[in-house]
Amino acid sequence: MRSREIASFTIENAQGRVSVAVGDTVTIHTLNGGGMGGCTIVKLTNRSIHYTQDEGKHVKTIAYDNIFSID
């Protein structure tokens, strides 16, 4: 694990607190009203979540600042 990678993270917003960890499958809701379902978290850093929706073929990133909620 590199210095900026973390094992788990707790996101706190108007909906409450949600803890996520590498390997969890979640739905991410963004601040602009969009969202992504079936996201498997592959890496957590101090600034963002790295996730995939297709078994690791394409890894995408979203900054914590852009996340409205996680289910």
Short mmCIF file of C-alpha atoms in Angstrom, two decimals:
data_model
loop_
_atom_site.label_atom_id
_atom_site.label_comp_id
_atom_site.label_asym_id
_atom_site.label_seq_id
_atom_site.Cartn_x
_atom_site.Cartn_y
_atom_site.Cartn_z
CA MET A 1 0.00 0.00 0.00
CA ARG A 2 1.43 3.38 -0.99
CA SER A 3 1.48 6.39 1.34
CA ARG A 4 -1.64 7.99 -0.18
CA GLU A 5 -3.65 4.76 -0.26
CA ILE A 6 -5.95 3.93 2.63
CA ALA A 7 -7.80 0.72 3.53
CA SER A 8 -11.18 2.22 4.44
CA PHE A 9 -12.87 5.60 4.55
CA THR A 10 -15.93 7.09 6.25
CA ILE A 11 -17.92 9.63 4.26
CA GLU A 12 -20.09 12.00 6.27
CA ASN A 13 -22.79 14.13 4.66
CA ALA A 14 -26.45 15.11 5.11
CA GLN A 15 -27.49 11.44 4.79
CA GLY A 16 -25.24 10.36 7.66
CA ARG A 17 -21.99 8.39 7.82
CA VAL A 18 -21.06 5.58 5.46
CA SER A 19 -17.86 3.54 5.71
CA VAL A 20 -16.44 2.04 2.53
CA ALA A 21 -13.49 -0.29 1.98
CA VAL A 22 -11.60 -1.72 -0.98
CA GLY A 23 -13.67 -4.52 -2.50
CA ASP A 24 -17.07 -3.07 -1.53
CA THR A 25 -19.73 -2.77 -4.23
CA VAL A 26 -21.62 0.52 -3.90
CA THR A 27 -23.82 3.04 -5.68
CA ILE A 28 -22.28 6.52 -5.88
CA HIS A 29 -24.49 9.62 -6.18
CA THR A 30 -22.73 12.78 -7.38
CA LEU A 31 -23.39 16.42 -6.49
CA ASN A 32 -24.64 17.23 -10.00
CA GLY A 33 -27.48 14.70 -9.68
CA GLY A 34 -25.85 11.83 -11.54
CA GLY A 35 -24.85 8.47 -10.21
CA MET A 36 -23.14 5.17 -10.89
CA GLY A 37 -24.42 1.81 -9.71
CA GLY A 38 -22.56 -1.45 -9.25
CA CYS A 39 -19.22 0.23 -8.53
CA THR A 40 -16.56 -2.01 -7.02
CA ILE A 41 -14.00 0.02 -5.10
CA VAL A 42 -10.48 -0.92 -6.18
CA LYS A 43 -8.48 1.78 -4.38
CA LEU A 44 -9.01 4.55 -1.83
CA THR A 45 -6.67 7.52 -1.54
CA ASN A 46 -6.70 10.60 0.64
CA ARG A 47 -8.51 12.53 -2.15
CA SER A 48 -10.58 10.09 -4.19
CA ILE A 49 -12.21 6.72 -4.77
CA HIS A 50 -11.03 4.55 -7.66
CA TYR A 51 -13.76 2.20 -8.85
CA THR A 52 -14.70 -0.11 -11.70
CA GLN A 53 -18.02 -1.21 -13.14
CA ASP A 54 -16.63 -3.87 -15.47
CA GLU A 55 -14.47 -6.20 -13.38
CA GLY A 56 -11.36 -4.04 -13.48
CA LYS A 57 -11.10 -3.40 -17.22
CA HIS A 58 -11.65 0.36 -16.86
CA VAL A 59 -10.84 2.00 -13.54
CA LYS A 60 -12.46 5.39 -12.97
CA THR A 61 -11.88 8.00 -10.27
CA ILE A 62 -14.16 10.35 -8.37
CA ALA A 63 -13.00 12.94 -5.84
CA TYR A 64 -14.60 12.91 -2.39
CA ASP A 65 -15.63 16.56 -2.98
CA ASN A 66 -17.89 15.45 -5.86
CA ILE A 67 -19.72 12.69 -3.93
CA PHE A 68 -23.20 13.47 -2.58
CA SER A 69 -23.86 10.04 -1.07
CA ILE A 70 -22.89 6.38 -1.22
CA ASP A 71 -25.29 3.46 -0.77
#
